[in-house]
PDB file of C-alpha atoms and ligand atoms in Angstrom:
ATOM      1  CA  UNK A  29      65.660  44.167 168.377  1.00 96.00           C
ATOM      2  CA  UNK A  30      64.637  45.791 165.143  1.00 98.00           C
ATOM      3  CA  UNK A  31      63.607  43.476 162.289  1.00 98.00           C
ATOM      4  CA  UNK A  32      64.081  44.966 158.802  1.00 98.00           C
ATOM      5  CA  UNK A  33      63.382  43.370 155.549  1.00 98.00           C
ATOM      6  CA  UNK A  34      66.728  41.584 155.305  1.00 98.00           C
ATOM      7  CA  UNK A  35      68.607  42.173 158.526  1.00 98.00           C
ATOM      8  CA  UNK A  36      67.976  42.206 162.372  1.00 98.00           C
ATOM      9  CA  UNK A  37      69.747  44.802 164.452  1.00 98.00           C
ATOM     10  CA  UNK A  38      70.240  45.493 168.130  1.00 98.00           C
ATOM     11  CA  UNK A  39      72.612  47.137 170.427  1.00 98.00           C
ATOM     12  CA  UNK A  40      74.088  45.928 173.710  1.00 96.00           C
ATOM     13  CA  UNK A  41      76.793  47.503 175.932  1.00 94.00           C
ATOM     14  CA  UNK A  42      78.126  49.952 173.357  1.00 96.00           C
ATOM     15  CA  UNK A  43      78.054  47.270 170.601  1.00 98.00           C
ATOM     16  CA  UNK A  44      75.681  47.349 167.517  1.00 98.00           C
ATOM     17  CA  UNK A  45      74.951  44.072 165.957  1.00 98.00           C
ATOM     18  CA  UNK A  46      73.654  43.375 162.463  1.00 98.00           C
ATOM     19  CA  UNK A  47      72.365  39.897 161.801  1.00 98.00           C
ATOM     20  CA  UNK A  48      71.929  39.070 158.164  1.00 98.00           C
ATOM     21  CA  UNK A  49      68.491  37.549 157.948  1.00 98.00           C
ATOM     22  CA  UNK A  50      67.545  35.660 154.788  1.00 98.00           C
ATOM     23  CA  UNK A  51      68.009  32.087 156.115  1.00 98.00           C
ATOM     24  CA  UNK A  52      66.064  30.463 153.227  1.00 98.00           C
ATOM     25  CA  UNK A  53      68.736  31.547 150.782  1.00 98.00           C
ATOM     26  CA  UNK A  54      71.780  31.168 153.109  1.00 98.00           C
ATOM     27  CA  UNK A  55      71.648  34.943 153.719  1.00 98.00           C
ATOM     28  CA  UNK A  56      72.393  35.728 150.050  1.00 98.00           C
ATOM     29  CA  UNK A  57      72.986  39.463 149.793  1.00 97.00           C
ATOM     30  CA  UNK A  58      70.433  41.219 147.652  1.00 96.00           C
ATOM     31  CA  UNK A  59      70.508  44.859 147.059  1.00 95.00           C
ATOM     32  CA  UNK A  60      68.073  45.607 149.782  1.00 96.00           C
ATOM     33  CA  UNK A  61      70.427  43.919 152.267  1.00 97.00           C
ATOM     34  CA  UNK A  62      73.469  45.870 151.178  1.00 96.00           C
ATOM     35  CA  UNK A  63      71.445  49.068 151.479  1.00 95.00           C
ATOM     36  CA  UNK A  64      70.026  48.146 154.880  1.00 97.00           C
ATOM     37  CA  UNK A  65      73.550  47.227 156.274  1.00 98.00           C
ATOM     38  CA  UNK A  66      75.069  50.466 155.035  1.00 97.00           C
ATOM     39  CA  UNK A  67      72.196  52.600 156.361  1.00 97.00           C
ATOM     40  CA  UNK A  68      72.526  50.936 159.757  1.00 98.00           C
ATOM     41  CA  UNK A  69      76.335  51.235 159.895  1.00 98.00           C
ATOM     42  CA  UNK A  70      76.115  54.948 158.962  1.00 98.00           C
ATOM     43  CA  UNK A  71      73.553  55.681 161.429  1.00 98.00           C
ATOM     44  CA  UNK A  72      75.528  53.937 164.260  1.00 98.00           C
ATOM     45  CA  UNK A  73      78.703  55.806 163.191  1.00 98.00           C
ATOM     46  CA  UNK A  74      76.949  58.969 164.178  1.00 97.00           C
ATOM     47  CA  UNK A  75      75.386  57.454 167.374  1.00 97.00           C
ATOM     48  CA  UNK A  76      77.322  58.067 170.660  1.00 95.00           C
ATOM     49  CA  UNK A  77      75.725  54.919 172.197  1.00 96.00           C
ATOM     50  CA  UNK A  78      77.520  52.557 169.642  1.00 98.00           C
ATOM     51  CA  UNK A  79      81.304  52.199 169.897  1.00 98.00           C
ATOM     52  CA  UNK A  80      81.742  49.053 167.917  1.00 98.00           C
ATOM     53  CA  UNK A  81      79.716  47.006 165.343  1.00 98.00           C
ATOM     54  CA  UNK A  82      79.399  43.436 164.662  1.00 98.00           C
ATOM     55  CA  UNK A  83      78.116  41.855 161.527  1.00 98.00           C
ATOM     56  CA  UNK A  84      77.085  38.137 161.757  1.00 98.00           C
ATOM     57  CA  UNK A  85      75.008  35.618 159.888  1.00 98.00           C
ATOM     58  CA  UNK A  86      74.012  33.772 162.830  1.00 96.00           C
ATOM     59  CA  UNK A  87      75.147  30.279 164.060  1.00 97.00           C
ATOM     60  CA  UNK A  88      74.841  28.418 160.774  1.00 97.00           C
ATOM     61  CA  UNK A  89      76.026  30.392 157.783  1.00 98.00           C
ATOM     62  CA  UNK A  90      77.561  33.976 157.349  1.00 98.00           C
ATOM     63  CA  UNK A  91      76.382  34.202 153.774  1.00 98.00           C
ATOM     64  CA  UNK A  92      76.603  32.358 150.515  1.00 98.00           C
ATOM     65  CA  UNK A  93      77.430  35.536 148.447  1.00 97.00           C
ATOM     66  CA  UNK A  94      75.570  38.068 146.398  1.00 97.00           C
ATOM     67  CA  UNK A  95      71.947  36.956 145.408  1.00 97.00           C
ATOM     68  CA  UNK A  96      72.452  35.062 142.209  1.00 97.00           C
ATOM     69  CA  UNK A  97      68.669  35.118 141.301  1.00 97.00           C
ATOM     70  CA  UNK A  98      68.640  38.796 141.554  1.00 95.00           C
ATOM     71  CA  UNK A  99      71.696  39.211 139.291  1.00 93.00           C
ATOM     72  CA  UNK A 100      71.017  36.465 136.735  1.00 94.00           C
ATOM     73  CA  UNK A 101      69.209  38.709 134.349  1.00 91.00           C
ATOM     74  CA  UNK A 102      71.420  41.859 134.791  1.00 92.00           C
ATOM     75  CA  UNK A 103      73.219  43.087 131.785  1.00 93.00           C
ATOM     76  CA  UNK A 104      76.437  45.274 131.691  1.00 93.00           C
ATOM     77  CA  UNK A 105      74.567  48.475 130.985  1.00 93.00           C
ATOM     78  CA  UNK A 106      71.994  48.053 133.689  1.00 90.00           C
ATOM     79  CA  UNK A 107      74.872  47.294 136.188  1.00 91.00           C
ATOM     80  CA  UNK A 108      76.768  50.374 135.012  1.00 91.00           C
ATOM     81  CA  UNK A 109      73.684  52.608 135.406  1.00 92.00           C
ATOM     82  CA  UNK A 110      72.739  50.989 138.793  1.00 88.00           C
ATOM     83  CA  UNK A 111      76.338  51.062 139.876  1.00 89.00           C
ATOM     84  CA  UNK A 112      75.284  49.033 142.794  1.00 82.00           C
ATOM     85  CA  UNK A 113      78.754  47.959 143.915  1.00 85.00           C
ATOM     86  CA  UNK A 114      79.803  51.633 144.417  1.00 86.00           C
ATOM     87  CA  UNK A 115      77.639  51.356 147.553  1.00 84.00           C
ATOM     88  CA  UNK A 116      80.115  49.219 148.963  1.00 87.00           C
ATOM     89  CA  UNK A 117      82.754  51.962 149.038  1.00 89.00           C
ATOM     90  CA  UNK A 118      80.569  53.661 151.705  1.00 93.00           C
ATOM     91  CA  UNK A 119      81.490  50.731 154.012  1.00 94.00           C
ATOM     92  CA  UNK A 120      85.049  51.712 153.880  1.00 92.00           C
ATOM     93  CA  UNK A 121      84.156  55.144 155.100  1.00 94.00           C
ATOM     94  CA  UNK A 122      82.554  53.923 158.457  1.00 98.00           C
ATOM     95  CA  UNK A 123      84.794  55.338 161.170  1.00 98.00           C
ATOM     96  CA  UNK A 124      84.008  52.899 164.054  1.00 98.00           C
ATOM     97  CA  UNK A 125      85.370  49.440 164.212  1.00 98.00           C
ATOM     98  CA  UNK A 126      83.425  46.693 162.572  1.00 98.00           C
ATOM     99  CA  UNK A 127      83.924  42.971 163.491  1.00 99.00           C
ATOM    100  CA  UNK A 128      82.629  40.096 161.273  1.00 98.00           C
ATOM    101  CA  UNK A 129      81.526  37.069 163.276  1.00 98.00           C
ATOM    102  CA  UNK A 130      81.629  34.273 160.725  1.00 98.00           C
ATOM    103  CA  UNK A 131      80.130  30.770 161.069  1.00 98.00           C
ATOM    104  CA  UNK A 132      79.750  28.299 158.100  1.00 98.00           C
ATOM    105  CA  UNK A 133      80.030  29.670 154.498  1.00 98.00           C
ATOM    106  CA  UNK A 134      81.436  33.090 153.774  1.00 98.00           C
ATOM    107  CA  UNK A 135      81.469  33.105 150.029  1.00 98.00           C
ATOM    108  CA  UNK A 136      81.698  35.624 147.145  1.00 98.00           C
ATOM    109  CA  UNK A 137      80.102  38.963 148.110  1.00 98.00           C
ATOM    110  CA  UNK A 138      79.860  37.742 151.694  1.00 98.00           C
ATOM    111  CA  UNK A 139      83.612  37.272 151.756  1.00 98.00           C
ATOM    112  CA  UNK A 140      83.926  40.769 150.366  1.00 98.00           C
ATOM    113  CA  UNK A 141      81.748  42.093 153.148  1.00 98.00           C
ATOM    114  CA  UNK A 142      83.794  40.328 155.732  1.00 98.00           C
ATOM    115  CA  UNK A 143      86.995  41.618 154.242  1.00 98.00           C
ATOM    116  CA  UNK A 144      85.526  45.077 154.273  1.00 97.00           C
ATOM    117  CA  UNK A 145      85.129  44.797 158.028  1.00 98.00           C
ATOM    118  CA  UNK A 146      88.184  45.555 160.255  1.00 98.00           C
ATOM    119  CA  UNK A 147      88.369  42.188 162.143  1.00 98.00           C
ATOM    120  CA  UNK A 148      87.136  38.740 161.416  1.00 98.00           C
ATOM    121  CA  UNK A 149      86.310  36.121 164.220  1.00 98.00           C
ATOM    122  CA  UNK A 150      85.569  32.793 162.497  1.00 98.00           C
ATOM    123  CA  UNK A 151      84.342  29.342 163.451  1.00 98.00           C
ATOM    124  CA  UNK A 152      87.009  26.679 163.166  1.00 98.00           C
ATOM    125  CA  UNK A 153      84.796  25.053 160.502  1.00 97.00           C
ATOM    126  CA  UNK A 154      84.044  28.289 158.618  1.00 98.00           C
ATOM    127  CA  UNK A 155      84.731  28.170 154.833  1.00 98.00           C
ATOM    128  CA  UNK A 156      85.871  31.271 152.825  1.00 98.00           C
ATOM    129  CA  UNK A 157      85.977  31.436 149.092  1.00 98.00           C
ATOM    130  CA  UNK A 158      85.302  33.293 145.778  1.00 98.00           C
ATOM    131  CA  UNK A 159      83.179  30.870 143.725  1.00 98.00           C
ATOM    132  CA  UNK A 160      82.297  33.551 141.318  1.00 98.00           C
ATOM    133  CA  UNK A 161      84.482  31.989 138.521  1.00 97.00           C
ATOM    134  CA  UNK A 162      82.042  28.974 138.579  1.00 97.00           C
ATOM    135  CA  UNK A 163      79.350  31.400 137.481  1.00 97.00           C
ATOM    136  CA  UNK A 164      81.314  32.800 134.608  1.00 97.00           C
ATOM    137  CA  UNK A 165      82.003  36.163 136.598  1.00 97.00           C
ATOM    138  CA  UNK A 166      84.485  37.430 139.082  1.00 97.00           C
ATOM    139  CA  UNK A 167      84.301  39.362 142.406  1.00 97.00           C
ATOM    140  CA  UNK A 168      83.104  42.838 141.923  1.00 95.00           C
ATOM    141  CA  UNK A 169      83.052  44.373 145.303  1.00 95.00           C
ATOM    142  CA  UNK A 170      86.666  44.374 146.362  1.00 96.00           C
ATOM    143  CA  UNK A 171      87.603  40.661 146.574  1.00 97.00           C
ATOM    144  CA  UNK A 172      90.462  40.595 144.133  1.00 98.00           C
ATOM    145  CA  UNK A 173      91.859  43.700 145.688  1.00 97.00           C
ATOM    146  CA  UNK A 174      91.468  43.010 149.390  1.00 97.00           C
ATOM    147  CA  UNK A 175      92.568  39.271 149.216  1.00 98.00           C
ATOM    148  CA  UNK A 176      95.669  40.151 147.173  1.00 97.00           C
ATOM    149  CA  UNK A 177      96.751  42.797 149.734  1.00 96.00           C
ATOM    150  CA  UNK A 178      96.332  40.258 152.507  1.00 96.00           C
ATOM    151  CA  UNK A 179      97.893  37.148 151.190  1.00 96.00           C
ATOM    152  CA  UNK A 180      99.988  38.253 148.029  1.00 96.00           C
ATOM    153  CA  UNK A 181      99.427  37.875 144.419  1.00 98.00           C
ATOM    154  CA  UNK A 182     100.090  34.193 143.788  1.00 98.00           C
ATOM    155  CA  UNK A 183      97.996  32.865 146.604  1.00 98.00           C
ATOM    156  CA  UNK A 184      95.035  35.184 145.801  1.00 98.00           C
ATOM    157  CA  UNK A 185      95.209  34.135 142.136  1.00 98.00           C
ATOM    158  CA  UNK A 186      95.020  30.481 143.146  1.00 98.00           C
ATOM    159  CA  UNK A 187      91.881  30.920 145.311  1.00 98.00           C
ATOM    160  CA  UNK A 188      90.176  33.220 142.809  1.00 98.00           C
ATOM    161  CA  UNK A 189      90.849  31.047 139.823  1.00 98.00           C
ATOM    162  CA  UNK A 190      90.025  27.634 141.376  1.00 98.00           C
ATOM    163  CA  UNK A 191      86.870  28.981 143.286  1.00 98.00           C
ATOM    164  CA  UNK A 192      87.995  26.544 146.092  1.00 98.00           C
ATOM    165  CA  UNK A 193      86.961  27.163 149.655  1.00 98.00           C
ATOM    166  CA  UNK A 194      89.735  27.984 152.312  1.00 98.00           C
ATOM    167  CA  UNK A 195      89.549  26.783 155.681  1.00 98.00           C
ATOM    168  CA  UNK A 196      89.369  29.234 158.684  1.00 98.00           C
ATOM    169  CA  UNK A 197      92.800  27.930 159.892  1.00 98.00           C
ATOM    170  CA  UNK A 198      94.340  28.728 156.442  1.00 98.00           C
ATOM    171  CA  UNK A 199      92.613  32.147 156.467  1.00 98.00           C
ATOM    172  CA  UNK A 200      94.017  32.834 159.807  1.00 98.00           C
ATOM    173  CA  UNK A 201      97.556  31.729 158.836  1.00 98.00           C
ATOM    174  CA  UNK A 202      97.379  34.112 155.883  1.00 97.00           C
ATOM    175  CA  UNK A 203      96.280  37.220 157.757  1.00 97.00           C
ATOM    176  CA  UNK A 204      92.667  37.076 156.637  1.00 98.00           C
ATOM    177  CA  UNK A 205      91.033  36.061 160.024  1.00 98.00           C
ATOM    178  CA  UNK A 206      92.097  37.343 163.304  1.00 98.00           C
ATOM    179  CA  UNK A 207      90.683  34.579 165.588  1.00 98.00           C
ATOM    180  CA  UNK A 208      89.163  31.099 165.205  1.00 98.00           C
ATOM    181  CA  UNK A 209      87.132  29.518 167.814  1.00 98.00           C
ATOM    182  CA  UNK A 210      84.535  26.598 168.265  1.00 98.00           C
ATOM    183  CA  UNK A 211      81.434  27.398 166.167  1.00 98.00           C
ATOM    184  CA  UNK A 212      79.228  27.959 169.216  1.00 98.00           C
ATOM    185  CA  UNK A 213      81.584  30.538 170.612  1.00 98.00           C
ATOM    186  CA  UNK A 214      81.952  32.751 167.565  1.00 98.00           C
ATOM    187  CA  UNK A 215      79.456  35.415 168.509  1.00 98.00           C
ATOM    188  CA  UNK A 216      80.489  35.389 172.202  1.00 98.00           C
ATOM    189  CA  UNK A 217      84.236  35.897 171.176  1.00 98.00           C
ATOM    190  CA  UNK A 218      83.309  38.594 168.709  1.00 98.00           C
ATOM    191  CA  UNK A 219      81.351  40.305 171.453  1.00 98.00           C
ATOM    192  CA  UNK A 220      84.098  40.068 173.985  1.00 98.00           C
ATOM    193  CA  UNK A 221      86.590  41.598 171.450  1.00 98.00           C
ATOM    194  CA  UNK A 222      83.977  44.333 170.601  1.00 98.00           C
ATOM    195  CA  UNK A 223      83.415  45.192 174.237  1.00 98.00           C
ATOM    196  CA  UNK A 224      87.166  45.423 174.888  1.00 98.00           C
ATOM    197  CA  UNK A 225      87.562  47.865 172.052  1.00 98.00           C
ATOM    198  CA  UNK A 226      84.363  49.655 173.061  1.00 97.00           C
ATOM    199  CA  UNK A 227      86.022  50.484 176.426  1.00 96.00           C
ATOM    200  CA  UNK A 228      89.031  52.224 174.840  1.00 97.00           C
ATOM    201  CA  UNK A 229      89.292  55.903 174.162  1.00 97.00           C
ATOM    202  CA  UNK A 230      86.854  56.412 171.246  1.00 97.00           C
ATOM    203  CA  UNK A 231      88.968  59.064 169.430  1.00 97.00           C
ATOM    204  CA  UNK A 232      92.075  57.019 169.679  1.00 98.00           C
ATOM    205  CA  UNK A 233      90.229  54.081 168.286  1.00 98.00           C
ATOM    206  CA  UNK A 234      89.015  56.041 165.381  1.00 97.00           C
ATOM    207  CA  UNK A 235      92.334  57.775 164.610  1.00 97.00           C
ATOM    208  CA  UNK A 236      94.079  54.408 164.677  1.00 98.00           C
ATOM    209  CA  UNK A 237      91.659  52.948 162.170  1.00 98.00           C
ATOM    210  CA  UNK A 238      92.199  55.896 159.924  1.00 97.00           C
ATOM    211  CA  UNK A 239      96.020  55.634 160.184  1.00 97.00           C
ATOM    212  CA  UNK A 240      96.064  51.895 159.529  1.00 97.00           C
ATOM    213  CA  UNK A 241      93.801  52.284 156.549  1.00 96.00           C
ATOM    214  CA  UNK A 242      96.145  55.022 155.047  1.00 96.00           C
ATOM    215  CA  UNK A 243      99.080  52.739 155.537  1.00 96.00           C
ATOM    216  CA  UNK A 244      97.308  50.208 153.252  1.00 93.00           C
ATOM    217  CA  UNK A 245      96.857  52.538 150.384  1.00 90.00           C
ATOM    218  CA  UNK A 246      99.716  54.947 150.618  1.00 94.00           C
ATOM    219  CA  UNK A 247     103.518  55.087 150.815  1.00 95.00           C
ATOM    220  CA  UNK A 248     105.244  54.559 154.215  1.00 95.00           C
ATOM    221  CA  UNK A 249     106.168  58.300 154.170  1.00 96.00           C
ATOM    222  CA  UNK A 250     102.658  59.627 153.408  1.00 95.00           C
ATOM    223  CA  UNK A 251     101.059  57.248 155.861  1.00 95.00           C
ATOM    224  CA  UNK A 252     103.595  58.264 158.556  1.00 96.00           C
ATOM    225  CA  UNK A 253     102.698  62.082 157.949  1.00 96.00           C
ATOM    226  CA  UNK A 254      99.101  61.239 158.388  1.00 95.00           C
ATOM    227  CA  UNK A 255      99.778  59.022 161.516  1.00 96.00           C
ATOM    228  CA  UNK A 256     101.773  61.952 162.956  1.00 96.00           C
ATOM    229  CA  UNK A 257      98.975  64.456 162.459  1.00 96.00           C
ATOM    230  CA  UNK A 258      96.426  62.079 164.036  1.00 96.00           C
ATOM    231  CA  UNK A 259      98.806  61.656 167.022  1.00 96.00           C
ATOM    232  CA  UNK A 260      99.148  65.514 167.448  1.00 96.00           C
ATOM    233  CA  UNK A 261      95.298  65.906 167.030  1.00 96.00           C
ATOM    234  CA  UNK A 262      94.544  63.591 169.880  1.00 97.00           C
ATOM    235  CA  UNK A 263      96.438  66.150 172.104  1.00 97.00           C
ATOM    236  CA  UNK A 264      93.436  68.463 171.456  1.00 97.00           C
ATOM    237  CA  UNK A 265      91.136  65.953 173.178  1.00 97.00           C
ATOM    238  CA  UNK A 266      89.937  65.840 176.782  1.00 97.00           C
ATOM    239  CA  UNK A 267      90.586  62.191 176.731  1.00 97.00           C
ATOM    240  CA  UNK A 268      94.380  62.588 176.255  1.00 97.00           C
ATOM    241  CA  UNK A 269      94.353  64.920 179.279  1.00 97.00           C
ATOM    242  CA  UNK A 270      92.238  62.467 181.229  1.00 97.00           C
ATOM    243  CA  UNK A 271      94.236  59.313 180.109  1.00 97.00           C
ATOM    244  CA  UNK A 272      97.637  60.787 180.980  1.00 97.00           C
ATOM    245  CA  UNK A 273      96.441  62.408 184.306  1.00 97.00           C
ATOM    246  CA  UNK A 274      94.917  59.018 185.312  1.00 97.00           C
ATOM    247  CA  UNK A 275      98.181  57.259 184.717  1.00 97.00           C
ATOM    248  CA  UNK A 276     100.105  59.820 186.737  1.00 98.00           C
ATOM    249  CA  UNK A 277      97.379  59.630 189.444  1.00 98.00           C
ATOM    250  CA  UNK A 278      97.395  55.854 189.384  1.00 98.00           C
ATOM    251  CA  UNK A 279      93.690  55.498 188.756  1.00 97.00           C
ATOM    252  CA  UNK A 280      91.527  54.200 185.683  1.00 96.00           C
ATOM    253  CA  UNK A 281      90.698  56.873 183.115  1.00 97.00           C
ATOM    254  CA  UNK A 282      87.190  57.777 182.349  1.00 96.00           C
ATOM    255  CA  UNK A 283      87.012  58.416 178.598  1.00 96.00           C
ATOM    256  CA  UNK A 284      84.328  60.611 177.020  1.00 95.00           C
ATOM    257  CA  UNK A 285      85.150  60.357 173.206  1.00 94.00           C
ATOM    258  CA  UNK A 286      85.764  64.280 173.361  1.00 95.00           C
TER     259      UNK A 286
HETATM  260  N1  LIG B   9      72.167  33.550 145.756  1.00 94.43           N
HETATM  261  C1  LIG B   9      70.905  33.207 145.785  1.00 94.43           C
HETATM  262  N2  LIG B   9      70.328  31.972 146.292  1.00 94.43           N
HETATM  263  C2  LIG B   9      71.292  31.186 146.970  1.00 94.43           C
HETATM  264  C3  LIG B   9      72.680  31.613 147.045  1.00 94.43           C
HETATM  265  C4  LIG B   9      73.030  32.750 146.340  1.00 94.43           C
HETATM  266  N3  LIG B   9      74.319  33.193 146.387  1.00 94.43           N
HETATM  267  N4  LIG B   9      73.346  30.621 147.660  1.00 94.43           N
HETATM  268  C5  LIG B   9      72.404  29.730 148.089  1.00 94.43           C
HETATM  269  N5  LIG B   9      71.151  30.090 147.712  1.00 94.43           N
HETATM  270  C6  LIG B   9      69.886  29.475 147.907  1.00 94.43           C
HETATM  271  C7  LIG B   9      69.790  28.138 147.050  1.00 94.43           C
HETATM  272  O1  LIG B   9      69.437  28.404 145.745  1.00 94.43           O
HETATM  273  C8  LIG B   9      68.829  27.303 147.836  1.00 94.43           C
HETATM  274  O2  LIG B   9      67.526  27.827 147.627  1.00 94.43           O
HETATM  275  P1  LIG B   9      66.257  26.706 147.355  1.00 94.43           P
HETATM  276  O3  LIG B   9      66.169  25.994 148.715  1.00 94.43           O
HETATM  277  O4  LIG B   9      65.153  27.621 146.970  1.00 94.43           O
HETATM  278  O5  LIG B   9      66.775  25.864 146.181  1.00 94.43           O
HETATM  279  C9  LIG B   9      69.139  27.820 149.266  1.00 94.43           C
HETATM  280  O6  LIG B   9      69.845  28.884 149.161  1.00 94.43           O
HETATM  281  C10 LIG B   9      70.025  26.615 150.072  1.00 94.43           C
HETATM  282  O7  LIG B   9      71.135  26.399 149.199  1.00 94.43           O
HETATM  283  P2  LIG B   9      71.776  25.033 148.733  1.00 94.43           P
HETATM  284  O8  LIG B   9      70.483  24.102 148.701  1.00 94.43           O
HETATM  285  O9  LIG B   9      72.442  25.132 147.578  1.00 94.43           O
HETATM  286  O10 LIG B   9      72.513  24.689 150.019  1.00 94.43           O
HETATM  287  P3  LIG B   9      73.772  23.633 150.025  1.00 94.43           P
HETATM  288  O11 LIG B   9      74.080  23.500 151.462  1.00 94.43           O
HETATM  289  O12 LIG B   9      73.516  22.363 149.261  1.00 94.43           O
HETATM  290  O13 LIG B   9      74.968  24.434 149.310  1.00 94.43           O
HETATM  291  C11 LIG B   9      76.398  26.320 148.873  1.00 94.43           C
HETATM  292  C12 LIG B   9      75.501  25.605 149.892  1.00 94.43           C
HETATM  293  C13 LIG B   9      77.652  25.442 148.562  1.00 94.43           C
HETATM  294  C14 LIG B   9      76.873  27.615 149.624  1.00 94.43           C
HETATM  295  C15 LIG B   9      75.538  26.623 147.594  1.00 94.43           C
HETATM  296  O14 LIG B   9      74.329  27.213 147.981  1.00 94.43           O
HETATM  297  C16 LIG B   9      76.248  27.552 146.642  1.00 94.43           C
HETATM  298  O15 LIG B   9      77.207  27.251 145.967  1.00 94.43           O
HETATM  299  N6  LIG B   9      75.765  28.807 146.632  1.00 94.43           N
HETATM  300  C17 LIG B   9      76.337  29.781 145.783  1.00 94.43           C
HETATM  301  C18 LIG B   9      77.602  30.378 146.188  1.00 94.43           C
HETATM  302  C19 LIG B   9      78.147  31.401 145.237  1.00 94.43           C
HETATM  303  O16 LIG B   9      78.409  31.140 144.034  1.00 94.43           O
HETATM  304  N7  LIG B   9      78.416  32.672 145.743  1.00 94.43           N
HETATM  305  C20 LIG B   9      78.923  33.761 144.825  1.00 94.43           C
HETATM  306  C21 LIG B   9      77.768  34.545 144.461  1.00 94.43           C
HETATM  307  S1  LIG B   9      78.175  35.811 143.218  1.00 94.43           S
HETATM  308  C22 LIG B   9      78.909  37.160 144.131  1.00 94.43           C
HETATM  309  O17 LIG B   9      79.002  36.964 145.287  1.00 94.43           O
HETATM  310  C23 LIG B   9      79.292  38.367 143.269  1.00 94.43           C
HETATM  311  C24 LIG B   9      80.029  39.317 143.985  1.00 94.43           C
HETATM  312  O18 LIG B   9      81.327  39.457 143.997  1.00 94.43           O
HETATM  313  C25 LIG B   9      79.384  40.500 144.647  1.00 94.43           C
END
């Protein structure tokens, strides 16, 4: 395990784990934490020993949002010059799957972090919300955009305007969360899912993520052109030959990510 200033990281069985580690402030995301998360993910994206990543806050709380103490004295110009939220765009460029394992509060910037991941496994008693409105601000790292795409305009507006917390069950019913489990099983469930994906053909996993992301932001026609190119491209891989040969020979394929 590696302990950085704001996160702990380790790898096990092809899965890289980032644990947010500022327990005294409910894992509030300060600038250092965002940088450390991104640097770790980008390094693992280039590391053949990591196939899937998990972000967790541990068993008590995912995180209570961006660090309010750090932001309290900011002004518009300093924020524009620092442009810190642009860093979050880098998260969307990570090619490997990222799973958020959420216990407890997942609020504000932390909800935006979870929504930037690909899948969310949540505790039955987890709580999701955007309380920024209570601070006289609004989400600034994708919250209004990603929540609206997932649950539609009217529902998103209600949660963003009231600042209320939604239950994990509601989040699951509205396409925000993939799975809900008992609080003590969240990490285990996320790890099971991660290891299942980690065993799949790595290039297929990567091309599927790219194609699904395209479908969110582009027309059906454009996204289908992109999907088709990725499908054709996979026929340049050794894994396609191996996967299809193994099927014909009635054996398990040995994928190499090449
Ligand atoms: N930033 C900085 N510190 C925070 C924090 C945050 N987002 N959330 C909690 N803390 C700190 C508290 O100040 C407290 O510190 P002290 O012990 O030094 O007083 C400690 O964490 C424990 O918090 P509480 O005593 O408040 O714990 P609680 O269980 O009574 O309440 C809570 C939990 C309801 C989550 C409450 O802490 C809370 O409302 N936190 C703020 C939530 C919030 O507004 N998040 C949005 C932030 S803005 C944002 O995220 C912008 C964006 O889009 C990027």
